[in-house]
PDB file of C-alpha atoms and ligand atoms in Angstrom:
ATOM      1  CA  MET A  21       0.109  -0.059   0.344  1.00 40.00           C
ATOM      2  CA  SER A  22       1.154   3.246  -0.711  1.00 43.00           C
ATOM      3  CA  LYS A  23       0.439   5.945   1.471  1.00 44.00           C
ATOM      4  CA  VAL A  24      -2.146   9.149   0.942  1.00 42.00           C
ATOM      5  CA  LYS A  25      -0.020  12.038   0.003  1.00 58.00           C
ATOM      6  CA  GLY A  26      -1.776  15.537  -1.613  1.00 88.00           C
ATOM      7  CA  LEU A  27      -4.217  16.172   1.828  1.00 96.00           C
ATOM      8  CA  LYS A  28      -3.738  15.050   5.508  1.00 95.00           C
ATOM      9  CA  SER A  29      -8.006  13.583   5.100  1.00 96.00           C
ATOM     10  CA  LYS A  30      -8.782  11.256   2.754  1.00 97.00           C
ATOM     11  CA  ASP A  31     -11.508  12.869   2.166  1.00 98.00           C
ATOM     12  CA  LEU A  32     -12.648  16.387   1.471  1.00 98.00           C
ATOM     13  CA  LEU A  33     -16.270  16.263   3.033  1.00 98.00           C
ATOM     14  CA  GLY A  34     -15.690  20.412   3.809  1.00 98.00           C
ATOM     15  CA  LEU A  35     -13.770  23.860   4.789  1.00 98.00           C
ATOM     16  CA  ARG A  36     -15.035  24.422   8.315  1.00 98.00           C
ATOM     17  CA  ASP A  37     -12.027  21.565   9.042  1.00 97.00           C
ATOM     18  CA  LEU A  38      -9.279  22.429   5.699  1.00 98.00           C
ATOM     19  CA  PRO A  39      -6.087  22.954   7.375  1.00 98.00           C
ATOM     20  CA  VAL A  40      -5.908  26.418   5.860  1.00 98.00           C
ATOM     21  CA  ASP A  41      -1.874  24.546   3.884  1.00 97.00           C
ATOM     22  CA  ASP A  42      -4.798  21.888   2.159  1.00 98.00           C
ATOM     23  CA  LEU A  43      -6.934  25.284   1.473  1.00 98.00           C
ATOM     24  CA  ASN A  44      -4.080  26.655  -0.496  1.00 98.00           C
ATOM     25  CA  LEU A  45      -2.895  23.256  -1.672  1.00 97.00           C
ATOM     26  CA  ILE A  46      -5.744  22.493  -2.967  1.00 98.00           C
ATOM     27  CA  LEU A  47      -5.729  26.139  -5.518  1.00 98.00           C
ATOM     28  CA  ASP A  48      -3.001  26.491  -6.048  1.00 98.00           C
ATOM     29  CA  THR A  49      -2.847  22.946  -7.568  1.00 98.00           C
ATOM     30  CA  ALA A  50      -5.946  24.497  -9.900  1.00 98.00           C
ATOM     31  CA  SER A  51      -4.157  27.622 -11.562  1.00 98.00           C
ATOM     32  CA  SER A  52      -2.094  24.641 -13.098  1.00 97.00           C
ATOM     33  CA  MET A  53      -4.898  21.999 -13.408  1.00 98.00           C
ATOM     34  CA  LYS A  54      -6.716  25.441 -15.083  1.00 98.00           C
ATOM     35  CA  GLU A  55      -2.849  25.272 -16.875  1.00 98.00           C
ATOM     36  CA  ILE A  56      -3.834  21.947 -18.286  1.00 98.00           C
ATOM     37  CA  LEU A  57      -7.340  23.403 -19.275  1.00 98.00           C
ATOM     38  CA  SER A  58      -6.502  26.054 -22.078  1.00 97.00           C
ATOM     39  CA  ARG A  59      -3.726  23.150 -24.081  1.00 97.00           C
ATOM     40  CA  PRO A  60      -5.408  22.273 -27.537  1.00 98.00           C
ATOM     41  CA  VAL A  61      -6.208  18.847 -26.138  1.00 97.00           C
ATOM     42  CA  PRO A  62      -6.858  19.221 -22.129  1.00 97.00           C
ATOM     43  CA  LYS A  63      -6.068  15.273 -21.075  1.00 97.00           C
ATOM     44  CA  VAL A  64      -2.983  14.357 -18.329  1.00 98.00           C
ATOM     45  CA  PRO A  65      -2.799  10.817 -17.508  1.00 98.00           C
ATOM     46  CA  ALA A  66      -2.464  11.490 -13.543  1.00 98.00           C
ATOM     47  CA  LEU A  67      -5.651   9.772 -12.332  1.00 98.00           C
ATOM     48  CA  LEU A  68      -5.665   6.516 -15.325  1.00 98.00           C
ATOM     49  CA  GLY A  69      -6.751   4.046 -13.705  1.00 97.00           C
ATOM     50  CA  LYS A  70      -8.980   5.018 -11.376  1.00 98.00           C
ATOM     51  CA  SER A  71     -12.795   4.925 -10.806  1.00 98.00           C
ATOM     52  CA  ILE A  72     -14.919   8.275 -10.031  1.00 98.00           C
ATOM     53  CA  CYS A  73     -19.058   7.063  -8.589  1.00 98.00           C
ATOM     54  CA  LEU A  74     -20.728   9.849  -8.550  1.00 98.00           C
ATOM     55  CA  LEU A  75     -23.733   9.421  -6.401  1.00 97.00           C
ATOM     56  CA  PHE A  76     -26.015  12.285  -6.579  1.00 97.00           C
ATOM     57  CA  TYR A  77     -29.406  11.968  -4.072  1.00 95.00           C
ATOM     58  CA  GLU A  78     -30.209  15.868  -4.773  1.00 95.00           C
ATOM     59  CA  ASN A  79     -30.244  17.415  -8.697  1.00 94.00           C
ATOM     60  CA  SER A  80     -27.357  19.054 -10.708  1.00 97.00           C
ATOM     61  CA  THR A  81     -25.935  20.843 -13.608  1.00 97.00           C
ATOM     62  CA  ARG A  82     -22.904  22.286 -12.354  1.00 98.00           C
ATOM     63  CA  THR A  83     -21.234  19.680 -10.097  1.00 98.00           C
ATOM     64  CA  ARG A  84     -22.774  16.818 -11.115  1.00 98.00           C
ATOM     65  CA  THR A  85     -20.951  17.517 -15.060  1.00 98.00           C
ATOM     66  CA  SER A  86     -18.231  19.005 -13.678  1.00 98.00           C
ATOM     67  CA  PHE A  87     -16.948  16.057 -11.389  1.00 98.00           C
ATOM     68  CA  GLU A  88     -17.426  14.125 -14.484  1.00 98.00           C
ATOM     69  CA  ALA A  89     -15.353  17.108 -16.892  1.00 98.00           C
ATOM     70  CA  ALA A  90     -12.075  16.930 -14.267  1.00 98.00           C
ATOM     71  CA  ALA A  91     -12.311  12.895 -13.483  1.00 98.00           C
ATOM     72  CA  LYS A  92     -12.071  12.603 -17.543  1.00 98.00           C
ATOM     73  CA  MET A  93      -9.386  15.406 -18.122  1.00 98.00           C
ATOM     74  CA  LEU A  94      -7.292  13.448 -15.734  1.00 98.00           C
ATOM     75  CA  SER A  95      -8.317  10.122 -17.083  1.00 98.00           C
ATOM     76  CA  ALA A  96     -10.052   8.826 -15.027  1.00 98.00           C
ATOM     77  CA  GLY A  97     -13.499   6.339 -15.494  1.00 98.00           C
ATOM     78  CA  THR A  98     -16.218   7.829 -13.428  1.00 98.00           C
ATOM     79  CA  THR A  99     -19.658   5.950 -12.941  1.00 98.00           C
ATOM     80  CA  ASN A 100     -23.136   7.990 -12.879  1.00 97.00           C
ATOM     81  CA  VAL A 101     -24.989   5.792 -10.710  1.00 95.00           C
ATOM     82  CA  ALA A 102     -29.375   7.060 -11.506  1.00 87.00           C
ATOM     83  CA  VAL A 103     -30.104   6.878  -7.718  1.00 89.00           C
ATOM     84  CA  ALA A 104     -34.262   6.790  -8.684  1.00 84.00           C
ATOM     85  CA  GLN A 105     -33.328   3.688 -11.114  1.00 84.00           C
ATOM     86  CA  SER A 106     -31.078   1.926  -8.241  1.00 85.00           C
ATOM     87  CA  SER A 107     -31.535  -0.467  -5.830  1.00 87.00           C
ATOM     88  CA  VAL A 108     -32.194   2.392  -3.008  1.00 85.00           C
ATOM     89  CA  ALA A 109     -35.661   2.741  -4.279  1.00 82.00           C
ATOM     90  CA  LYS A 110     -35.990  -1.333  -2.706  1.00 90.00           C
ATOM     91  CA  GLY A 111     -34.708   0.591   0.752  1.00 90.00           C
ATOM     92  CA  GLU A 112     -31.393   0.063   0.808  1.00 93.00           C
ATOM     93  CA  THR A 113     -29.316   1.477   3.211  1.00 94.00           C
ATOM     94  CA  LEU A 114     -26.764   4.685   2.236  1.00 95.00           C
ATOM     95  CA  ILE A 115     -24.014   2.708   3.691  1.00 97.00           C
ATOM     96  CA  ASP A 116     -25.026  -0.807   1.675  1.00 96.00           C
ATOM     97  CA  THR A 117     -25.720   1.510  -0.971  1.00 96.00           C
ATOM     98  CA  ALA A 118     -21.448   2.507  -1.294  1.00 97.00           C
ATOM     99  CA  LYS A 119     -19.809  -0.686   0.420  1.00 98.00           C
ATOM    100  CA  ASN A 120     -21.434  -2.126  -2.790  1.00 97.00           C
ATOM    101  CA  LEU A 121     -19.776   0.845  -5.143  1.00 97.00           C
ATOM    102  CA  GLU A 122     -16.680   0.459  -3.694  1.00 98.00           C
ATOM    103  CA  ALA A 123     -16.509  -3.639  -3.826  1.00 98.00           C
ATOM    104  CA  VAL A 124     -17.443  -3.055  -7.835  1.00 97.00           C
ATOM    105  CA  GLY A 125     -14.115  -0.658  -7.744  1.00 98.00           C
ATOM    106  CA  HIS A 126     -13.888   2.554  -7.095  1.00 98.00           C
ATOM    107  CA  GLN A 127     -11.782   4.529  -5.153  1.00 98.00           C
ATOM    108  CA  ALA A 128     -13.392   7.424  -4.783  1.00 98.00           C
ATOM    109  CA  PHE A 129     -17.283   9.126  -4.641  1.00 98.00           C
ATOM    110  CA  VAL A 130     -18.740  12.226  -4.438  1.00 98.00           C
ATOM    111  CA  ILE A 131     -21.629  12.841  -3.319  1.00 98.00           C
ATOM    112  CA  ARG A 132     -24.711  14.241  -2.928  1.00 97.00           C
ATOM    113  CA  HIS A 133     -27.523  13.927  -0.156  1.00 96.00           C
ATOM    114  CA  ASN A 134     -30.734  15.835   1.369  1.00 94.00           C
ATOM    115  CA  MET A 135     -29.127  15.137   5.032  1.00 96.00           C
ATOM    116  CA  ALA A 136     -26.359  17.509   6.493  1.00 97.00           C
ATOM    117  CA  GLY A 137     -23.007  14.328   7.584  1.00 98.00           C
ATOM    118  CA  ALA A 138     -24.456  11.799   4.750  1.00 97.00           C
ATOM    119  CA  PRO A 139     -20.733  12.143   3.270  1.00 98.00           C
ATOM    120  CA  HIS A 140     -19.068  11.914   7.372  1.00 98.00           C
ATOM    121  CA  LEU A 141     -20.817   8.901   7.287  1.00 98.00           C
ATOM    122  CA  LEU A 142     -19.440   7.586   4.246  1.00 98.00           C
ATOM    123  CA  ALA A 143     -15.990   8.689   5.127  1.00 98.00           C
ATOM    124  CA  ARG A 144     -15.826   7.368   8.702  1.00 98.00           C
ATOM    125  CA  ASN A 145     -17.433   3.067   7.023  1.00 98.00           C
ATOM    126  CA  LEU A 146     -15.654   3.358   3.667  1.00 98.00           C
ATOM    127  CA  LYS A 147     -11.672   3.255   2.773  1.00 98.00           C
ATOM    128  CA  ALA A 148     -12.723   5.538  -0.770  1.00 98.00           C
ATOM    129  CA  SER A 149     -12.243   9.170  -0.761  1.00 98.00           C
ATOM    130  CA  ILE A 150     -15.119  10.726   0.073  1.00 98.00           C
ATOM    131  CA  ILE A 151     -16.320  13.775  -1.513  1.00 98.00           C
ATOM    132  CA  ASN A 152     -19.257  16.199   0.431  1.00 98.00           C
ATOM    133  CA  ALA A 153     -20.687  17.581  -3.151  1.00 98.00           C
ATOM    134  CA  GLY A 154     -23.540  18.857  -1.456  1.00 98.00           C
ATOM    135  CA  ASP A 155     -24.963  17.260   2.208  1.00 98.00           C
ATOM    136  CA  GLY A 156     -28.389  19.675   3.208  1.00 96.00           C
ATOM    137  CA  GLN A 157     -27.389  23.197   4.563  1.00 95.00           C
ATOM    138  CA  ASP A 158     -24.546  22.032   5.790  1.00 98.00           C
ATOM    139  CA  GLU A 159     -21.460  21.818   3.614  1.00 98.00           C
ATOM    140  CA  HIS A 160     -20.296  22.949  -0.024  1.00 98.00           C
ATOM    141  CA  PRO A 161     -16.792  22.628  -0.235  1.00 99.00           C
ATOM    142  CA  SER A 162     -15.931  21.803  -4.139  1.00 99.00           C
ATOM    143  CA  GLN A 163     -18.379  25.181  -4.632  1.00 98.00           C
ATOM    144  CA  GLY A 164     -16.476  27.400  -1.569  1.00 98.00           C
ATOM    145  CA  LEU A 165     -13.307  26.621  -3.617  1.00 99.00           C
ATOM    146  CA  LEU A 166     -14.043  27.468  -7.054  1.00 98.00           C
ATOM    147  CA  ASP A 167     -16.054  31.054  -5.240  1.00 98.00           C
ATOM    148  CA  ILE A 168     -12.582  31.284  -3.085  1.00 98.00           C
ATOM    149  CA  PHE A 169     -10.751  30.549  -6.148  1.00 98.00           C
ATOM    150  CA  THR A 170     -11.689  33.013  -8.825  1.00 98.00           C
ATOM    151  CA  MET A 171     -12.447  35.913  -6.354  1.00 98.00           C
ATOM    152  CA  ARG A 172      -8.125  34.911  -5.301  1.00 98.00           C
ATOM    153  CA  GLU A 173      -7.753  35.040  -9.712  1.00 97.00           C
ATOM    154  CA  LYS A 174      -9.498  38.380 -10.066  1.00 95.00           C
ATOM    155  CA  LYS A 175      -7.828  40.135  -7.393  1.00 96.00           C
ATOM    156  CA  GLY A 176      -5.080  37.917  -5.213  1.00 98.00           C
ATOM    157  CA  SER A 177      -4.909  37.905  -1.962  1.00 98.00           C
ATOM    158  CA  LEU A 178      -8.305  37.538  -0.073  1.00 98.00           C
ATOM    159  CA  LYS A 179      -6.320  39.084   2.874  1.00 98.00           C
ATOM    160  CA  GLY A 180      -8.295  41.841   4.216  1.00 98.00           C
ATOM    161  CA  LYS A 181     -10.865  41.983   0.877  1.00 98.00           C
ATOM    162  CA  LYS A 182     -14.613  42.480   1.438  1.00 98.00           C
ATOM    163  CA  VAL A 183     -17.296  40.252   0.801  1.00 98.00           C
ATOM    164  CA  VAL A 184     -21.046  40.400   0.962  1.00 98.00           C
ATOM    165  CA  ILE A 185     -23.353  37.123   0.966  1.00 98.00           C
ATOM    166  CA  VAL A 186     -26.391  37.464  -0.252  1.00 98.00           C
ATOM    167  CA  GLY A 187     -29.174  35.824   0.036  1.00 96.00           C
ATOM    168  CA  ASP A 188     -30.873  32.123   1.749  1.00 93.00           C
ATOM    169  CA  ILE A 189     -28.122  32.712   4.237  1.00 96.00           C
ATOM    170  CA  ALA A 190     -29.854  30.004   6.034  1.00 94.00           C
ATOM    171  CA  HIS A 191     -30.838  27.209   3.582  1.00 92.00           C
ATOM    172  CA  SER A 192     -27.381  27.640   1.954  1.00 96.00           C
ATOM    173  CA  ARG A 193     -24.550  25.102   2.093  1.00 97.00           C
ATOM    174  CA  VAL A 194     -22.706  27.531  -0.154  1.00 98.00           C
ATOM    175  CA  ALA A 195     -22.592  30.389   2.830  1.00 98.00           C
ATOM    176  CA  ARG A 196     -21.530  27.755   4.815  1.00 98.00           C
ATOM    177  CA  SER A 197     -18.470  26.918   2.578  1.00 98.00           C
ATOM    178  CA  ASN A 198     -17.543  30.604   1.592  1.00 98.00           C
ATOM    179  CA  ILE A 199     -17.786  32.160   4.861  1.00 98.00           C
ATOM    180  CA  TRP A 200     -15.760  29.079   6.680  1.00 98.00           C
ATOM    181  CA  GLY A 201     -12.995  29.493   3.815  1.00 98.00           C
ATOM    182  CA  LEU A 202     -12.670  32.995   3.528  1.00 98.00           C
ATOM    183  CA  ASN A 203     -12.123  33.966   7.157  1.00 98.00           C
ATOM    184  CA  LYS A 204      -9.363  31.419   6.848  1.00 98.00           C
ATOM    185  CA  LEU A 205      -7.763  33.269   4.950  1.00 98.00           C
ATOM    186  CA  GLY A 206      -9.127  37.167   6.543  1.00 98.00           C
ATOM    187  CA  ALA A 207     -11.319  38.370   4.522  1.00 98.00           C
ATOM    188  CA  ARG A 208     -14.219  40.202   5.774  1.00 98.00           C
ATOM    189  CA  VAL A 209     -17.357  38.651   5.481  1.00 98.00           C
ATOM    190  CA  SER A 210     -21.009  40.307   5.366  1.00 98.00           C
ATOM    191  CA  VAL A 211     -23.406  38.684   5.269  1.00 98.00           C
ATOM    192  CA  VAL A 212     -26.536  39.881   4.097  1.00 98.00           C
ATOM    193  CA  GLY A 213     -31.142  38.685   3.747  1.00 96.00           C
ATOM    194  CA  PRO A 214     -34.228  39.189   5.869  1.00 94.00           C
ATOM    195  CA  ALA A 215     -33.950  38.334   9.154  1.00 93.00           C
ATOM    196  CA  THR A 216     -36.305  34.585   8.701  1.00 92.00           C
ATOM    197  CA  LEU A 217     -33.131  33.723   5.971  1.00 94.00           C
ATOM    198  CA  LEU A 218     -30.328  35.136   8.468  1.00 96.00           C
ATOM    199  CA  PRO A 219     -29.864  32.164  11.656  1.00 95.00           C
ATOM    200  CA  LYS A 220     -30.105  34.413  14.941  1.00 92.00           C
ATOM    201  CA  ASP A 221     -26.605  32.814  16.010  1.00 94.00           C
ATOM    202  CA  ILE A 222     -24.551  33.798  12.391  1.00 97.00           C
ATOM    203  CA  GLU A 223     -22.335  35.995  13.356  1.00 97.00           C
ATOM    204  CA  LYS A 224     -20.914  33.453  16.178  1.00 97.00           C
ATOM    205  CA  MET A 225     -19.076  32.659  12.259  1.00 97.00           C
ATOM    206  CA  GLY A 226     -16.841  35.506  12.798  1.00 98.00           C
ATOM    207  CA  VAL A 227     -19.882  37.720   9.118  1.00 98.00           C
ATOM    208  CA  LYS A 228     -20.700  40.699  10.064  1.00 98.00           C
ATOM    209  CA  ALA A 229     -25.110  40.064   9.644  1.00 98.00           C
ATOM    210  CA  SER A 230     -27.207  43.281   8.513  1.00 98.00           C
ATOM    211  CA  TYR A 231     -30.068  43.808   6.877  1.00 97.00           C
ATOM    212  CA  ASP A 232     -29.440  46.567   4.772  1.00 97.00           C
ATOM    213  CA  LEU A 233     -27.830  45.583   0.984  1.00 97.00           C
ATOM    214  CA  GLU A 234     -27.332  48.832  -0.885  1.00 97.00           C
ATOM    215  CA  GLU A 235     -25.405  50.088   2.709  1.00 97.00           C
ATOM    216  CA  GLU A 236     -23.061  46.767   2.491  1.00 98.00           C
ATOM    217  CA  ILE A 237     -22.646  47.096  -1.154  1.00 97.00           C
ATOM    218  CA  GLU A 238     -21.119  50.407  -1.408  1.00 97.00           C
ATOM    219  CA  ASP A 239     -17.567  48.993   0.156  1.00 97.00           C
ATOM    220  CA  ALA A 240     -17.291  45.680  -1.118  1.00 98.00           C
ATOM    221  CA  ASP A 241     -14.853  43.568  -3.380  1.00 98.00           C
ATOM    222  CA  PHE A 242     -17.654  41.484  -4.349  1.00 98.00           C
ATOM    223  CA  ILE A 243     -20.950  39.837  -4.219  1.00 98.00           C
ATOM    224  CA  ASN A 244     -22.137  36.458  -4.309  1.00 98.00           C
ATOM    225  CA  VAL A 245     -26.044  35.940  -4.548  1.00 98.00           C
ATOM    226  CA  LEU A 246     -27.914  32.709  -3.888  1.00 97.00           C
ATOM    227  CA  ARG A 247     -30.389  31.721  -4.007  1.00 92.00           C
ATOM    228  CA  ILE A 248     -33.946  31.201  -2.027  1.00 86.00           C
ATOM    229  CA  GLN A 249     -34.095  27.997  -1.346  1.00 77.00           C
ATOM    230  CA  LEU A 250     -37.872  27.766  -1.296  1.00 70.00           C
ATOM    231  CA  GLU A 251     -37.526  22.662  -1.196  1.00 67.00           C
ATOM    232  CA  ARG A 252     -35.387  23.578   1.632  1.00 64.00           C
ATOM    233  CA  GLN A 253     -37.723  26.215   3.597  1.00 62.00           C
ATOM    234  CA  GLY A 254     -41.025  25.675   4.949  1.00 60.00           C
ATOM    235  CA  ARG A 255     -43.957  28.275   4.201  1.00 63.00           C
ATOM    236  CA  GLY A 256     -44.082  31.763   4.677  1.00 67.00           C
ATOM    237  CA  LEU A 257     -40.496  33.332   5.319  1.00 74.00           C
ATOM    238  CA  PHE A 258     -41.097  36.686   3.543  1.00 78.00           C
ATOM    239  CA  PRO A 259     -44.146  37.404   2.072  1.00 76.00           C
ATOM    240  CA  SER A 260     -43.460  38.065  -2.094  1.00 86.00           C
ATOM    241  CA  LEU A 261     -41.118  37.132  -4.045  1.00 89.00           C
ATOM    242  CA  GLU A 262     -41.523  40.447  -5.665  1.00 91.00           C
ATOM    243  CA  GLU A 263     -41.194  41.775  -2.347  1.00 92.00           C
ATOM    244  CA  TYR A 264     -37.915  40.207  -1.310  1.00 93.00           C
ATOM    245  CA  HIS A 265     -36.935  41.422  -4.994  1.00 95.00           C
ATOM    246  CA  GLU A 266     -37.040  44.294  -4.013  1.00 95.00           C
ATOM    247  CA  LEU A 267     -34.969  44.678  -0.904  1.00 95.00           C
ATOM    248  CA  PHE A 268     -32.773  42.205  -1.294  1.00 96.00           C
ATOM    249  CA  GLY A 269     -32.759  41.097  -4.745  1.00 97.00           C
ATOM    250  CA  LEU A 270     -29.078  42.067  -7.072  1.00 98.00           C
ATOM    251  CA  THR A 271     -30.194  45.569  -9.127  1.00 98.00           C
ATOM    252  CA  ALA A 272     -28.266  47.548 -11.631  1.00 98.00           C
ATOM    253  CA  LYS A 273     -29.949  50.528  -9.344  1.00 97.00           C
ATOM    254  CA  LYS A 274     -28.334  48.722  -5.769  1.00 97.00           C
ATOM    255  CA  LEU A 275     -25.002  48.144  -7.916  1.00 97.00           C
ATOM    256  CA  ALA A 276     -24.975  51.812  -8.933  1.00 97.00           C
ATOM    257  CA  ARG A 277     -23.819  51.841  -5.262  1.00 96.00           C
ATOM    258  CA  ALA A 278     -20.782  49.632  -5.086  1.00 97.00           C
ATOM    259  CA  LYS A 279     -17.042  50.701  -5.931  1.00 96.00           C
ATOM    260  CA  LYS A 280     -16.716  50.272  -9.872  1.00 95.00           C
ATOM    261  CA  GLU A 281     -14.501  46.714  -9.763  1.00 96.00           C
ATOM    262  CA  ILE A 282     -16.943  44.460  -7.744  1.00 98.00           C
ATOM    263  CA  MET A 283     -17.095  41.127  -9.146  1.00 98.00           C
ATOM    264  CA  VAL A 284     -20.799  39.813  -9.181  1.00 98.00           C
ATOM    265  CA  MET A 285     -20.645  36.085  -8.444  1.00 98.00           C
ATOM    266  CA  HIS A 286     -23.488  33.703  -8.291  1.00 98.00           C
ATOM    267  CA  PRO A 287     -23.403  29.810  -7.490  1.00 98.00           C
ATOM    268  CA  GLY A 288     -26.548  28.944  -9.873  1.00 96.00           C
ATOM    269  CA  PRO A 289     -29.312  27.947 -10.652  1.00 95.00           C
ATOM    270  CA  ILE A 290     -30.004  31.954 -10.655  1.00 95.00           C
ATOM    271  CA  ASN A 291     -33.259  32.306 -10.265  1.00 93.00           C
ATOM    272  CA  ARG A 292     -34.152  35.915 -12.620  1.00 96.00           C
ATOM    273  CA  GLY A 293     -36.111  38.602 -11.636  1.00 95.00           C
ATOM    274  CA  VAL A 294     -35.796  36.666  -7.875  1.00 94.00           C
ATOM    275  CA  GLU A 295     -31.884  37.130  -6.225  1.00 96.00           C
ATOM    276  CA  ILE A 296     -31.085  38.946  -9.524  1.00 97.00           C
ATOM    277  CA  SER A 297     -32.196  40.890 -12.525  1.00 98.00           C
ATOM    278  CA  SER A 298     -30.932  39.772 -15.981  1.00 98.00           C
ATOM    279  CA  GLU A 299     -29.649  43.299 -16.705  1.00 98.00           C
ATOM    280  CA  VAL A 300     -26.941  42.302 -13.185  1.00 98.00           C
ATOM    281  CA  ALA A 301     -26.977  38.373 -14.561  1.00 98.00           C
ATOM    282  CA  ASP A 302     -25.270  39.039 -17.620  1.00 98.00           C
ATOM    283  CA  GLY A 303     -23.841  42.648 -17.375  1.00 97.00           C
ATOM    284  CA  PRO A 304     -19.994  43.415 -17.468  1.00 97.00           C
ATOM    285  CA  TYR A 305     -19.127  43.259 -13.296  1.00 97.00           C
ATOM    286  CA  ASN A 306     -20.816  39.328 -13.035  1.00 98.00           C
ATOM    287  CA  VAL A 307     -17.968  36.596 -13.416  1.00 98.00           C
ATOM    288  CA  ILE A 308     -20.709  33.967 -12.990  1.00 98.00           C
ATOM    289  CA  LEU A 309     -19.923  31.563 -15.858  1.00 98.00           C
ATOM    290  CA  ASP A 310     -15.913  31.788 -14.567  1.00 98.00           C
ATOM    291  CA  GLN A 311     -16.743  30.248 -11.794  1.00 98.00           C
ATOM    292  CA  VAL A 312     -17.870  27.571 -13.795  1.00 98.00           C
ATOM    293  CA  GLN A 313     -14.558  27.838 -15.968  1.00 98.00           C
ATOM    294  CA  ASN A 314     -13.204  27.291 -13.185  1.00 98.00           C
ATOM    295  CA  GLY A 315     -14.674  24.430 -10.980  1.00 98.00           C
ATOM    296  CA  VAL A 316     -13.724  22.058 -13.771  1.00 98.00           C
ATOM    297  CA  ALA A 317      -9.650  23.285 -12.244  1.00 98.00           C
ATOM    298  CA  VAL A 318     -10.808  22.705  -8.827  1.00 99.00           C
ATOM    299  CA  ARG A 319     -12.007  20.540  -8.788  1.00 99.00           C
ATOM    300  CA  MET A 320      -8.637  18.334 -11.413  1.00 98.00           C
ATOM    301  CA  ALA A 321      -7.560  19.940  -7.959  1.00 98.00           C
ATOM    302  CA  ILE A 322      -9.222  17.842  -5.670  1.00 98.00           C
ATOM    303  CA  LEU A 323      -9.721  14.519  -7.162  1.00 98.00           C
ATOM    304  CA  PHE A 324      -5.642  14.706  -7.992  1.00 98.00           C
ATOM    305  CA  LEU A 325      -4.996  15.545  -3.890  1.00 98.00           C
ATOM    306  CA  LEU A 326      -7.072  12.359  -3.246  1.00 98.00           C
ATOM    307  CA  LEU A 327      -6.655   9.960  -5.252  1.00 97.00           C
ATOM    308  CA  SER A 328      -3.038  10.824  -7.117  1.00 95.00           C
ATOM    309  CA  GLY A 329      -1.386   9.212  -4.249  1.00 81.00           C
ATOM    310  CA  ARG A 330      -3.214   6.331  -3.378  1.00 71.00           C
ATOM    311  CA  ALA A 331      -2.604   2.459  -5.222  1.00 64.00           C
ATOM    312  CA  THR A 332      -5.538   1.583  -7.477  1.00 59.00           C
ATOM    313  CA  ASP A 333      -6.420  -1.260  -5.030  1.00 59.00           C
ATOM    314  CA  GLU A 334      -5.391   0.633  -1.875  1.00 64.00           C
ATOM    315  CA  ALA A 335      -9.951   1.431  -1.546  1.00 59.00           C
ATOM    316  CA  ASN A 336     -10.404  -1.667  -2.709  1.00 54.00           C
TER     317      ASN A 336
HETATM  318  N1   CP B 424     -23.784  25.400  -7.747  1.00 66.18           N
HETATM  319  C1   CP B 424     -24.884  24.183  -8.463  1.00 66.18           C
HETATM  320  O1   CP B 424     -24.523  23.258  -6.684  1.00 66.18           O
HETATM  321  O2   CP B 424     -25.334  23.540  -8.736  1.00 66.18           O
HETATM  322  P1   CP B 424     -25.869  22.584  -9.372  1.00 66.18           P
HETATM  323  O3   CP B 424     -27.038  22.539  -7.910  1.00 66.18           O
HETATM  324  O4   CP B 424     -26.535  22.439 -10.731  1.00 66.18           O
HETATM  325  O5   CP B 424     -24.763  22.151  -8.781  1.00 66.18           O
END
């Protein structure tokens, strides 16, 4: 058995517990991966012979395809498990499903699940590397990393930079991963939203909480706009989508108060006319598709750092 090289852990479960030097290692490795992506043939044999299982219990467009593209660029094989058509529908537990898929020959699992902690459960029970692709309202570390990578790429060191995260903070795993990661790199984070969507103890995470988007925008370097997660909410957390848009939606009028170098970010999927106007989403300050493109490089870095030092039979 060869020793695991790269990250300190065999898994990537979140940014809260990721050592800052591992966080920087992923960002630096992603820069090298981005160079590979710019080549005429963007493919290297780094993970030839490795098999990665994509196990998504929730919908995804960006994260699933991005991990799949990243694996292919590194020459790894991938299996997409169609959860609805799998034996999960016959009552098989998450651990049994994953152990069987590990026995098939996968060295890593990219898992999205509506239950917070599901990836951690697998990490404790499998030898394979577990990568959290979003667990309930807990974390979405690869999204946090690609957001931070995009910020750092555009503006250099994040120390002292102000990041405003606006929207449904209460239900957002993207917000949590961003906050944990940005705090480690010395950024100043403000979270903005209606009182019902800001957890009352959110400031304990080391952020400023505010209900006034226009005020927070004024000296911001970045604004990260989050979707209203209607699928995770009970009813009645704000009066109407129109009123939400009026108060917290990012519009050209509100953005006019920002510094002219402001960067507008959104993890997707976008609900145009709710949390962001089309004029802003498609406007000159947006880096939304840069985020998606950088996501492939960041996920290549994650897979490479977790898997390149492992023998192919190590997890089987
Ligand atoms: N940002 C994000 O997680 O998008 P998907 O839900 O499409 O994966």
